[in-house]
Amino acid sequence: MKTRAALDPFRRRWLQRGLIGLLAALGVWLLTPRHVNSALDSWVYDQLLVGSRQQVSDHITLVVVDNKSLEALGRWPWSRGTHAKLLQTLHQAQPRAIGMDILLAEAALDDAEGDAELARTIVEAAPVVLPVAAETSSVSGLLTEVRPLPLFADAAAELGHAEVVADHNNIPRYAYLEAGIAAHLRPALALALRNQGSDVRLPTPGLRNPEVGKASSPLLWVRDYQVMVPYADRLAFRQVSYVDVLEGRAGAEQFRGQWVLIGVTASGLAPNFSIPEGGGYKSLTGVEYHAQVLNALLQHTLITQMPFSYRVLTGVLLVGLTLLATLALRRKGVTWLAYGIGLVACPLLSFVLLHAGRLWVSPVAAFVTIVACLLFSLFWHLRRSQKHASSDALTDLANRRMFEQTLEREAENAERSGQPLSLLLVDIDHFKQYNDNYGHQAGDVLLQTVSRTLALWARRPRDLACRYGGDELALILPGSPVEHAQHVAESIIQSVRLQAIEHAHSPAAEYASLSIGVATFSPGKAGTRPSNLLAHADAALYQAKRAGRNRARVWSPDSRAL
């Protein structure tokens, strides 16, 4: 059965490992973003997505208000009657559905007939989806819904929100497939367009917003079904100039069975965003963004970010397996291999989930935590190596080399500063007889017990308990006058007496006992020099042994032991 003393280091090691594991888990939790990824996470996402070229559906066609159309048709905005003619032309080509990324929120005061004609055309044409915008209120500063005029909204097959949410780099990596005022969420423009052109409505993908339905006001703008858009080459989408369609230069076959998006790309009229493409970033307009979302919807390639709790769990699992692997490989001395495998596994798992499962979980939190564990491990091993180089393996006290270096340094300090310096040399009485009668293992235990007692009295930062050699120990006490050093020596002897360690073959006492020699350098006192401290302490120890052991003696210049 293991003794309590033998179990303590075992328990201490596992307590330390458990604490490291808990700190690592806490690190993963703190480094995992709750809602939107950080700049570093977004950069990693872009890099892992490189090479995964998204195909462009041949069922999407953009009709764009470009610079060519502005030159031909004049200043923007145009008459609503012009839009009506465009829709009539497109309707004749029999598209699946038409989405207009043009906000029709205000009436044309000088063109009421054009408004009425557009409304009639929307009713008669193929299913037309109109946009709802999210604008910041000048009163509250919150997002509010801007709808088309009622005559247009009532005529449309469906309304879809056209919000584009860009991050700090003006990159709209995320799309929200439902958004709007809390009382009534609307599908995204691309989702509404796909639904109008499909016979079957598929389930809406994306990460749900737990706050939906909990908004304090029904007028607040709320987003739901968050997805990440894998961008395709924007130049691969078929684009037709608005004026070419209007004037009949675009063949009807280009629109037959197509999802048609109408929007503005002319410079100065459309807001521009950026998307990662070809190792860099390219400009993107709002209608092109909606085309990208529609393309991903049609090809089922939208990416869903893993919920926060699962992201934390995945990170903790990666870090935990790495730390367990380090324990398994510790005896072979290749713990670095476990850390290396863990660091590779983080981005590799993210890559596999991203490309095979269309699921995004950032590797950054787990990767950074494993790096932190690796650095801590290196620091810990460096400290242990330094400690082992200067400590005694059996007693865990400073070794002889450390003793000599410290005594020399403190002696120089004492001489320079004029402060006292005391040294105690400690000898276990009749230690050879103890070994001979109780065995060397018991002798080692006795030596460790006395060493722990000695270490308890090295209380100040510069105090140092050492193993001088064999059964002899030493205690260096910088700044201690002779009275304090003598008190410490007597206290150590008394502490060992109180432990009542049986030593039946000791002539000095029936229990294990100590003899201690004390020497002190006192500035201004004749006959003392720091360099003689060791010799004086050894002489005092010899005097204690001659006097019958189990006692302490203090060296003095008139000591007969010298």
Coordinates of C-alpha atoms in Angstrom, one line a residue:
M1 CA 0.0 0.0 0.0
K2 CA 1.3 3.4 -0.9
T3 CA 2.0 5.7 2.0
R4 CA 0.5 9.2 2.3
A5 CA 3.9 10.8 1.6
A6 CA 4.3 8.7 -1.5
L7 CA 0.8 9.7 -2.8
D8 CA 1.3 13.5 -2.3
P9 CA 3.5 14.1 -5.3
F10 CA 1.3 11.9 -7.5
R11 CA -1.8 13.8 -6.4
R12 CA 0.0 17.1 -6.9
R13 CA 1.0 16.2 -10.4
W14 CA -2.5 15.3 -11.4
L15 CA -3.9 18.4 -9.7
Q16 CA -1.5 20.5 -11.7
R17 CA -2.5 18.7 -15.0
G18 CA -6.2 19.1 -14.1
L19 CA -5.6 22.9 -13.5
I20 CA -3.8 23.2 -16.8
G21 CA -6.7 21.4 -18.6
L22 CA -9.2 23.8 -17.0
L23 CA -7.2 26.8 -17.9
A24 CA -6.9 25.5 -21.5
A25 CA -10.7 25.0 -21.7
L26 CA -11.2 28.5 -20.3
G27 CA -8.8 29.8 -23.0
V28 CA -10.8 28.2 -25.8
W29 CA -14.0 29.6 -24.4
L30 CA -12.6 33.1 -24.2
L31 CA -11.0 33.0 -27.6
T32 CA -14.1 31.7 -29.4
P33 CA -16.2 34.6 -30.8
R34 CA -19.9 34.3 -29.8
H35 CA -21.5 35.9 -32.8
V36 CA -19.4 37.1 -35.7
N37 CA -15.9 35.9 -36.4
S38 CA -12.9 38.1 -35.5
A39 CA -10.6 39.6 -38.2
L40 CA -8.2 36.6 -37.7
D41 CA -10.9 34.1 -38.0
S42 CA -12.2 35.7 -41.2
W43 CA -8.7 35.7 -42.7
V44 CA -8.2 32.0 -41.9
Y45 CA -11.7 31.3 -43.4
D46 CA -10.6 33.1 -46.6
Q47 CA -7.4 31.1 -46.8
L48 CA -9.1 27.7 -46.2
L49 CA -11.6 28.6 -48.9
V50 CA -9.0 29.3 -51.5
G51 CA -8.9 26.6 -54.2
S52 CA -12.6 25.7 -53.5
R53 CA -13.8 27.3 -56.7
Q54 CA -17.6 27.7 -56.7
Q55 CA -19.4 26.9 -59.9
V56 CA -21.8 29.5 -61.3
S57 CA -25.3 28.3 -62.1
D58 CA -26.3 28.7 -65.7
H59 CA -29.9 29.6 -64.6
I60 CA -29.0 33.0 -63.2
T61 CA -29.0 36.1 -65.4
L62 CA -28.3 39.7 -64.3
V63 CA -29.9 42.7 -66.0
V64 CA -27.8 45.6 -64.9
V65 CA -28.1 49.4 -65.0
D66 CA -24.6 50.0 -66.2
N67 CA -22.8 53.0 -67.6
K68 CA -23.9 52.1 -71.1
S69 CA -27.5 52.2 -70.0
L70 CA -27.1 55.6 -68.3
E71 CA -25.6 57.0 -71.5
A72 CA -28.5 55.8 -73.6
L73 CA -31.4 56.5 -71.2
G74 CA -30.3 59.6 -69.4
R75 CA -30.0 60.5 -65.7
W76 CA -31.1 58.1 -62.9
P77 CA -33.8 57.5 -61.7
W78 CA -35.8 56.7 -64.8
S79 CA -39.5 56.7 -65.2
R80 CA -41.3 53.8 -63.7
G81 CA -42.8 53.3 -67.1
T82 CA -39.3 52.4 -68.3
H83 CA -39.1 49.6 -65.7
A84 CA -42.6 48.4 -66.8
K85 CA -41.4 48.0 -70.4
L86 CA -38.4 46.1 -69.2
L87 CA -40.6 43.7 -67.2
Q88 CA -42.9 43.2 -70.2
T89 CA -40.0 42.3 -72.4
L90 CA -38.6 39.9 -69.8
H91 CA -42.1 38.3 -69.2
Q92 CA -42.4 37.5 -72.9
A93 CA -39.1 35.4 -72.5
Q94 CA -40.8 33.3 -69.8
P95 CA -38.3 33.5 -66.9
R96 CA -38.8 31.5 -63.7
A97 CA -38.9 34.6 -61.5
I98 CA -37.7 38.2 -61.5
G99 CA -36.0 40.0 -58.6
M100 CA -35.7 43.8 -58.7
D101 CA -32.9 45.2 -56.5
I102 CA -34.3 48.7 -57.0
L103 CA -36.1 50.3 -54.1
L104 CA -39.5 51.7 -55.1
A105 CA -40.2 53.5 -51.8
E106 CA -41.3 56.9 -53.1
A107 CA -44.0 58.0 -55.5
A108 CA -43.0 59.8 -58.7
L109 CA -44.9 63.1 -58.3
D110 CA -44.6 64.0 -62.0
D111 CA -45.2 60.4 -63.3
A112 CA -48.2 58.9 -61.6
E113 CA -49.1 57.1 -64.9
G114 CA -45.6 55.4 -64.9
D115 CA -46.2 54.2 -61.4
A116 CA -49.6 52.8 -62.3
E117 CA -48.2 51.1 -65.4
L118 CA -45.4 49.4 -63.4
A119 CA -47.8 48.2 -60.8
R120 CA -50.0 46.6 -63.5
T121 CA -47.0 45.0 -65.2
I122 CA -45.7 43.5 -61.9
V123 CA -49.1 41.8 -61.4
E124 CA -49.2 40.5 -65.0
A125 CA -45.5 39.5 -65.4
A126 CA -43.7 36.4 -64.1
P127 CA -43.4 36.3 -60.3
V128 CA -41.7 39.5 -59.3
V129 CA -39.9 39.9 -56.0
L130 CA -39.4 43.5 -54.7
P131 CA -36.8 44.6 -52.1
V132 CA -37.3 45.8 -48.6
A133 CA -34.4 47.9 -47.3
A134 CA -32.9 48.4 -43.8
E135 CA -32.1 52.0 -43.1
T136 CA -30.9 53.8 -40.0
S137 CA -33.6 55.9 -38.4
S138 CA -32.6 59.6 -38.0
V139 CA -34.6 59.7 -34.7
S140 CA -33.6 56.5 -32.8
G141 CA -30.5 55.6 -34.7
L142 CA -31.8 52.0 -35.0
L143 CA -32.4 50.1 -38.2
T144 CA -36.0 50.4 -39.6
E145 CA -37.8 48.8 -42.5
V146 CA -38.3 50.7 -45.7
R147 CA -40.9 49.1 -47.9
P148 CA -42.0 49.7 -51.5
L149 CA -45.0 51.8 -52.1
P150 CA -48.2 50.0 -51.2
L151 CA -49.3 49.8 -54.9
F152 CA -46.0 48.0 -55.7
A153 CA -45.9 45.9 -52.6
D154 CA -49.4 44.6 -53.2
A155 CA -48.6 43.8 -56.8
A156 CA -45.4 41.8 -56.0
A157 CA -45.4 38.1 -55.6
E158 CA -43.2 38.5 -52.5
L159 CA -41.1 41.0 -50.7
G160 CA -37.5 40.1 -49.7
H161 CA -35.0 42.1 -47.6
A162 CA -32.0 43.4 -49.5
E163 CA -29.8 44.0 -46.5
V164 CA -26.1 43.5 -47.1
V165 CA -24.1 43.1 -43.9
A166 CA -20.4 43.8 -44.3
D167 CA -17.7 43.4 -41.7
H168 CA -14.9 45.8 -40.8
N169 CA -13.1 45.1 -44.1
N170 CA -16.3 45.9 -46.1
I171 CA -16.6 42.2 -46.9
P172 CA -20.1 40.7 -46.7
R173 CA -19.0 37.2 -45.7
Y174 CA -22.4 36.6 -44.0
A175 CA -25.9 36.6 -45.2
Y176 CA -29.1 36.4 -43.2
L177 CA -31.7 34.5 -45.0
E178 CA -34.4 36.0 -42.8
A179 CA -34.4 39.6 -41.5
G180 CA -36.8 42.4 -40.8
I181 CA -38.7 44.0 -38.0
A182 CA -39.3 41.7 -35.1
A183 CA -43.0 41.5 -35.7
H184 CA -42.5 40.2 -39.3
L185 CA -39.3 38.7 -40.7
R186 CA -38.9 38.5 -44.4
P187 CA -36.8 36.1 -46.5
A188 CA -33.7 37.5 -48.2
L189 CA -34.2 38.8 -51.7
A190 CA -32.3 35.8 -53.1
L191 CA -34.2 33.3 -51.0
A192 CA -37.6 34.8 -52.0
L193 CA -36.6 34.7 -55.7
R194 CA -35.5 31.1 -55.4
N195 CA -38.8 30.2 -53.7
Q196 CA -40.9 31.9 -56.4
G197 CA -39.1 30.1 -59.1
S198 CA -39.2 26.6 -57.5
D199 CA -42.0 24.1 -57.2
V200 CA -40.8 22.9 -53.8
R201 CA -39.8 25.1 -50.9
L202 CA -36.7 23.6 -49.3
P203 CA -35.9 24.1 -45.6
T204 CA -34.1 27.4 -44.8
P205 CA -30.4 26.6 -43.8
G206 CA -28.4 28.7 -41.4
L207 CA -27.5 29.3 -37.8
R208 CA -30.6 30.3 -35.8
N209 CA -30.8 33.5 -33.7
P210 CA -32.0 32.6 -30.2
E211 CA -33.1 36.2 -29.7
V212 CA -35.8 35.9 -32.3
G213 CA -39.1 36.4 -30.6
K214 CA -37.5 38.0 -27.6
A215 CA -37.0 41.5 -29.0
S216 CA -38.2 44.2 -26.6
S217 CA -39.9 46.1 -29.5
P218 CA -41.7 44.7 -32.5
L219 CA -40.2 47.5 -34.6
L220 CA -36.6 46.5 -34.0
W221 CA -34.6 45.0 -37.0
V222 CA -33.8 41.4 -36.3
R223 CA -31.7 38.9 -38.3
D224 CA -32.0 35.1 -38.4
Y225 CA -30.7 32.1 -40.3
Q226 CA -27.1 33.2 -40.6
V227 CA -25.0 31.6 -43.4
M228 CA -21.6 32.3 -44.9
V229 CA -21.4 32.8 -48.7
P230 CA -18.8 30.9 -50.7
Y231 CA -18.2 33.4 -53.5
A232 CA -17.9 32.4 -57.1
D233 CA -16.0 34.3 -59.8
R234 CA -18.2 37.4 -60.2
L235 CA -17.3 37.7 -63.8
A236 CA -18.7 34.2 -64.5
F237 CA -22.2 35.4 -64.0
R238 CA -24.1 36.2 -67.2
Q239 CA -24.8 40.0 -67.3
V240 CA -27.0 41.8 -69.8
S241 CA -27.2 45.6 -70.1
Y242 CA -30.5 47.1 -69.2
V243 CA -30.7 49.1 -72.4
D244 CA -29.9 46.0 -74.6
V245 CA -32.9 44.2 -73.1
L246 CA -35.1 47.3 -73.4
E247 CA -34.2 47.8 -77.1
G248 CA -34.5 44.1 -78.0
R249 CA -30.8 43.4 -78.6
A250 CA -30.8 40.6 -76.0
G251 CA -32.3 37.4 -77.3
A252 CA -35.3 36.0 -75.4
E253 CA -33.5 32.6 -75.0
Q254 CA -31.1 34.2 -72.5
F255 CA -34.0 34.6 -70.0
R256 CA -36.1 31.6 -70.7
G257 CA -36.3 29.5 -67.5
Q258 CA -33.9 31.9 -65.7
W259 CA -33.9 33.5 -62.3
V260 CA -33.4 37.2 -63.4
L261 CA -32.0 39.8 -61.1
I262 CA -32.3 43.5 -62.0
G263 CA -30.0 46.0 -60.3
V264 CA -27.6 48.8 -60.5
T265 CA -23.8 48.4 -61.2
A266 CA -23.0 51.8 -62.7
S267 CA -20.2 53.6 -61.0
G268 CA -21.3 56.2 -58.5
L269 CA -24.9 54.8 -58.1
A270 CA -24.4 51.4 -56.5
P271 CA -22.6 50.8 -53.1
N272 CA -19.5 48.7 -53.6
F273 CA -18.3 45.9 -51.3
S274 CA -15.3 43.6 -51.4
I275 CA -15.0 39.8 -51.7
P276 CA -12.0 37.5 -51.5
E277 CA -11.1 36.3 -55.0
G278 CA -7.9 34.9 -56.6
G279 CA -5.8 35.6 -53.5
G280 CA -6.9 39.2 -53.4
Y281 CA -10.1 41.2 -53.0
K282 CA -12.4 42.4 -55.8
S283 CA -15.2 44.9 -55.9
L284 CA -18.9 43.7 -55.7
T285 CA -22.2 45.6 -56.1
G286 CA -25.4 44.8 -54.2
V287 CA -27.1 43.0 -57.1
E288 CA -24.0 40.9 -57.7
Y289 CA -24.1 40.0 -54.0
H290 CA -27.7 38.8 -54.2
A291 CA -26.7 36.8 -57.3
Q292 CA -23.9 35.1 -55.2
V293 CA -26.4 34.2 -52.5
L294 CA -28.9 32.9 -55.0
N295 CA -26.1 30.8 -56.7
A296 CA -25.1 29.2 -53.4
L297 CA -28.8 28.5 -52.6
L298 CA -29.4 26.8 -55.9
Q299 CA -26.2 24.7 -55.6
H300 CA -26.7 24.0 -51.9
T301 CA -23.2 25.3 -51.1
L302 CA -24.0 27.8 -48.4
I303 CA -21.9 27.4 -45.3
T304 CA -23.3 27.3 -41.8
Q305 CA -21.3 28.4 -38.8
M306 CA -21.2 25.9 -36.0
P307 CA -23.2 27.1 -32.9
F308 CA -21.1 28.7 -30.2
S309 CA -21.4 25.9 -27.7
Y310 CA -20.3 23.3 -30.3
R311 CA -17.4 25.5 -31.4
V312 CA -16.2 25.6 -27.8
L313 CA -16.7 21.9 -27.4
T314 CA -14.8 21.2 -30.6
G315 CA -11.9 23.4 -29.5
V316 CA -11.8 21.9 -26.0
L317 CA -11.8 18.4 -27.6
L318 CA -8.8 19.3 -29.9
V319 CA -6.8 20.8 -27.0
G320 CA -7.7 18.0 -24.6
L321 CA -6.6 15.3 -27.0
T322 CA -3.4 17.1 -27.6
L323 CA -2.6 17.4 -23.9
L324 CA -3.5 13.7 -23.4
A325 CA -1.2 12.8 -26.3
T326 CA 1.7 14.8 -24.6
L327 CA 1.2 12.6 -21.5
A328 CA 1.3 9.4 -23.5
L329 CA 4.5 10.5 -25.3
R330 CA 6.2 12.1 -22.3
R331 CA 8.2 8.9 -21.5
K332 CA 9.5 8.7 -25.0
G333 CA 10.6 12.3 -24.8
V334 CA 8.7 13.4 -27.9
T335 CA 5.9 15.6 -26.4
W336 CA 6.7 18.1 -29.2
L337 CA 5.2 15.5 -31.6
A338 CA 1.8 15.7 -29.9
Y339 CA 1.8 19.5 -30.0
G340 CA 2.8 19.4 -33.7
I341 CA -0.1 16.9 -34.5
G342 CA -2.5 19.1 -32.5
L343 CA -1.5 22.3 -34.4
V344 CA -1.9 20.5 -37.7
A345 CA -5.2 18.9 -36.7
C346 CA -6.8 22.3 -35.9
P347 CA -6.8 23.8 -39.5
L348 CA -7.2 20.3 -41.0
L349 CA -10.4 19.7 -39.2
S350 CA -11.7 23.1 -40.1
F351 CA -10.8 22.5 -43.8
V352 CA -12.6 19.1 -43.9
L353 CA -15.7 20.4 -42.2
L354 CA -15.7 23.4 -44.5
H355 CA -15.4 21.6 -47.7
A356 CA -17.1 18.3 -46.9
G357 CA -19.8 19.3 -44.5
R358 CA -20.3 23.0 -45.5
L359 CA -19.8 23.7 -41.8
W360 CA -17.5 26.4 -40.5
V361 CA -15.7 26.2 -37.1
S362 CA -12.6 28.5 -36.8
P363 CA -9.4 26.7 -35.7
V364 CA -8.0 29.9 -34.2
A365 CA -9.1 29.4 -30.6
A366 CA -7.9 25.8 -30.3
F367 CA -4.7 26.7 -32.3
V368 CA -3.8 29.6 -30.1
T369 CA -4.5 27.6 -26.9
I370 CA -2.3 24.8 -28.0
V371 CA 0.5 27.2 -28.8
A372 CA 0.1 28.7 -25.3
C373 CA 0.2 25.2 -23.8
L374 CA 3.4 24.5 -25.8
L375 CA 5.0 27.7 -24.7
F376 CA 4.1 27.0 -21.1
S377 CA 5.4 23.5 -21.4
L378 CA 8.7 24.8 -22.8
F379 CA 8.9 27.4 -20.0
W380 CA 8.1 24.7 -17.4
H381 CA 10.7 22.3 -18.7
L382 CA 13.3 25.0 -18.8
R383 CA 12.6 25.9 -15.2
R384 CA 12.7 22.3 -14.1
S385 CA 16.0 21.8 -16.0
Q386 CA 17.4 24.8 -14.2
K387 CA 16.1 23.5 -10.9
H388 CA 17.5 20.0 -11.5
A389 CA 20.9 21.5 -12.4
S390 CA 21.0 23.2 -9.0
S391 CA 19.1 20.9 -6.7
D392 CA 19.7 17.5 -5.0
A393 CA 17.6 14.7 -6.4
L394 CA 17.0 13.0 -3.1
T395 CA 16.2 15.9 -0.7
D396 CA 15.1 18.5 -3.3
L397 CA 17.3 21.0 -1.5
A398 CA 20.0 23.0 -3.3
N399 CA 23.0 20.9 -4.2
R400 CA 26.7 21.4 -3.3
R401 CA 27.4 23.5 -6.4
M402 CA 24.5 25.8 -5.7
F403 CA 25.6 26.0 -2.0
E404 CA 29.2 27.1 -2.9
Q405 CA 28.0 29.7 -5.5
T406 CA 25.4 31.2 -3.1
L407 CA 27.8 31.3 -0.2
E408 CA 30.4 33.1 -2.2
R409 CA 27.9 35.6 -3.6
E410 CA 26.4 36.3 -0.2
A411 CA 29.8 36.6 1.4
E412 CA 30.7 39.3 -1.1
N413 CA 27.4 41.1 -0.5
A414 CA 27.9 40.9 3.3
E415 CA 31.4 42.4 3.0
R416 CA 30.2 45.1 0.7
S417 CA 27.0 46.0 2.5
G418 CA 28.1 45.5 6.1
Q419 CA 25.2 43.2 6.8
P420 CA 25.6 40.0 8.9
L421 CA 25.7 36.6 7.3
S422 CA 25.1 33.3 9.1
L423 CA 25.7 29.7 8.1
L424 CA 24.4 26.6 9.8
L425 CA 26.0 23.2 9.1
V426 CA 23.7 20.3 10.1
D427 CA 24.7 16.7 10.7
I428 CA 22.4 13.8 11.5
D429 CA 23.8 12.1 14.6
H430 CA 25.0 8.5 14.1
F431 CA 23.5 8.3 10.6
K432 CA 25.8 5.4 9.6
Q433 CA 24.4 3.3 12.5
Y434 CA 20.8 4.2 11.4
N435 CA 21.6 3.0 7.8
D436 CA 23.2 -0.2 9.1
N437 CA 20.3 -1.1 11.4
Y438 CA 17.2 0.2 9.5
G439 CA 18.5 0.0 5.9
H440 CA 19.5 2.5 3.3
Q441 CA 15.9 3.2 2.2
A442 CA 14.9 4.1 5.7
G443 CA 18.1 6.3 5.8
D444 CA 16.9 8.1 2.7
V445 CA 13.5 8.7 4.3
L446 CA 15.2 10.1 7.4
L447 CA 17.4 12.4 5.3
Q448 CA 14.3 13.6 3.4
T449 CA 12.4 14.3 6.7
V450 CA 15.2 16.4 8.1
S451 CA 15.6 18.2 4.8
R452 CA 11.9 19.2 4.8
T453 CA 12.3 20.5 8.4
L454 CA 15.4 22.5 7.4
A455 CA 13.6 23.9 4.3
L456 CA 10.8 25.2 6.5
W457 CA 13.3 27.6 8.1
A458 CA 14.5 29.0 4.8
R459 CA 11.6 31.5 5.0
R460 CA 13.0 34.6 3.4
P461 CA 13.7 35.0 -0.4
R462 CA 17.5 34.9 0.0
D463 CA 17.6 32.1 2.6
L464 CA 18.9 28.8 1.1
A465 CA 18.7 25.2 2.5
C466 CA 21.3 22.9 0.9
R467 CA 22.6 19.4 1.0
Y468 CA 26.3 19.8 1.7
G469 CA 27.2 16.2 1.3
G470 CA 26.2 12.7 2.6
D471 CA 24.2 13.3 5.7
E472 CA 25.4 16.9 6.1
L473 CA 23.0 19.8 5.3
A474 CA 23.5 23.5 5.4
L475 CA 21.4 26.6 5.8
I476 CA 22.6 30.1 4.5
L477 CA 20.9 33.0 6.3
P478 CA 21.8 36.4 4.8
G479 CA 21.1 39.4 7.0
S480 CA 20.8 37.2 10.2
P481 CA 22.7 38.1 13.3
V482 CA 24.1 35.4 15.5
E483 CA 21.2 35.5 18.0
H484 CA 18.7 34.7 15.2
A485 CA 20.9 32.0 13.7
Q486 CA 21.3 30.3 17.1
H487 CA 17.5 30.5 17.6
V488 CA 16.9 28.9 14.2
A489 CA 19.4 26.1 15.0
E490 CA 17.8 25.3 18.3
S491 CA 14.3 25.3 16.6
I492 CA 15.4 22.9 14.0
I493 CA 16.9 20.5 16.6
Q494 CA 13.7 20.8 18.6
S495 CA 11.5 20.1 15.5
V496 CA 13.3 16.9 14.8
R497 CA 13.1 15.8 18.5
L498 CA 9.3 16.4 18.4
Q499 CA 8.9 14.1 15.4
A500 CA 10.3 11.2 17.6
I501 CA 11.9 9.3 14.8
E502 CA 13.1 6.0 16.3
H503 CA 16.9 5.5 16.4
A504 CA 17.4 2.8 19.0
H505 CA 21.1 2.4 18.3
S506 CA 22.0 6.1 18.8
P507 CA 24.3 6.7 21.8
A508 CA 23.2 10.3 21.9
A509 CA 19.4 9.6 22.2
E510 CA 16.8 6.9 21.5
Y511 CA 15.4 9.1 18.7
A512 CA 17.0 10.7 15.7
S513 CA 18.8 13.9 16.6
L514 CA 21.0 16.6 15.0
S515 CA 24.2 18.4 15.7
I516 CA 24.5 21.9 14.3
G517 CA 27.4 24.3 14.0
V518 CA 26.6 28.0 13.7
A519 CA 28.9 30.7 12.4
T520 CA 28.1 34.4 11.8
F521 CA 30.0 37.2 10.0
S522 CA 29.3 40.4 12.0
P523 CA 30.6 43.6 10.5
G524 CA 33.2 45.3 12.8
K525 CA 33.7 42.2 14.9
A526 CA 37.3 41.2 15.2
G527 CA 38.4 37.8 13.9
T528 CA 35.5 37.3 11.5
R529 CA 35.6 37.4 7.7
P530 CA 33.0 36.2 5.3
S531 CA 35.5 34.0 3.6
N532 CA 36.1 32.0 6.8
L533 CA 32.5 31.4 7.4
L534 CA 32.5 27.7 6.2
A535 CA 35.5 26.8 8.3
H536 CA 34.1 28.4 11.4
A537 CA 30.7 26.7 11.0
D538 CA 32.6 23.3 10.5
A539 CA 34.6 24.0 13.7
A540 CA 31.4 24.8 15.6
L541 CA 29.8 21.5 14.3
Y542 CA 32.9 19.6 15.5
Q543 CA 32.5 21.2 18.9
A544 CA 28.8 20.2 19.1
K545 CA 29.7 16.6 18.3
R546 CA 32.5 16.6 21.0
A547 CA 30.0 17.9 23.5
G548 CA 27.7 14.9 23.1
R549 CA 25.7 15.7 19.9
N550 CA 22.0 16.5 19.9
R551 CA 22.8 20.2 20.3
A552 CA 24.0 23.4 18.5
R553 CA 27.2 25.3 19.1
V554 CA 28.1 28.8 17.9
W555 CA 31.6 29.6 16.8
S556 CA 33.5 32.4 18.6
P557 CA 37.1 33.6 18.3
D558 CA 38.0 32.2 21.8
S559 CA 36.3 28.9 21.1
R560 CA 38.5 26.0 22.4
A561 CA 37.1 24.0 19.4
L562 CA 39.5 26.0 17.3

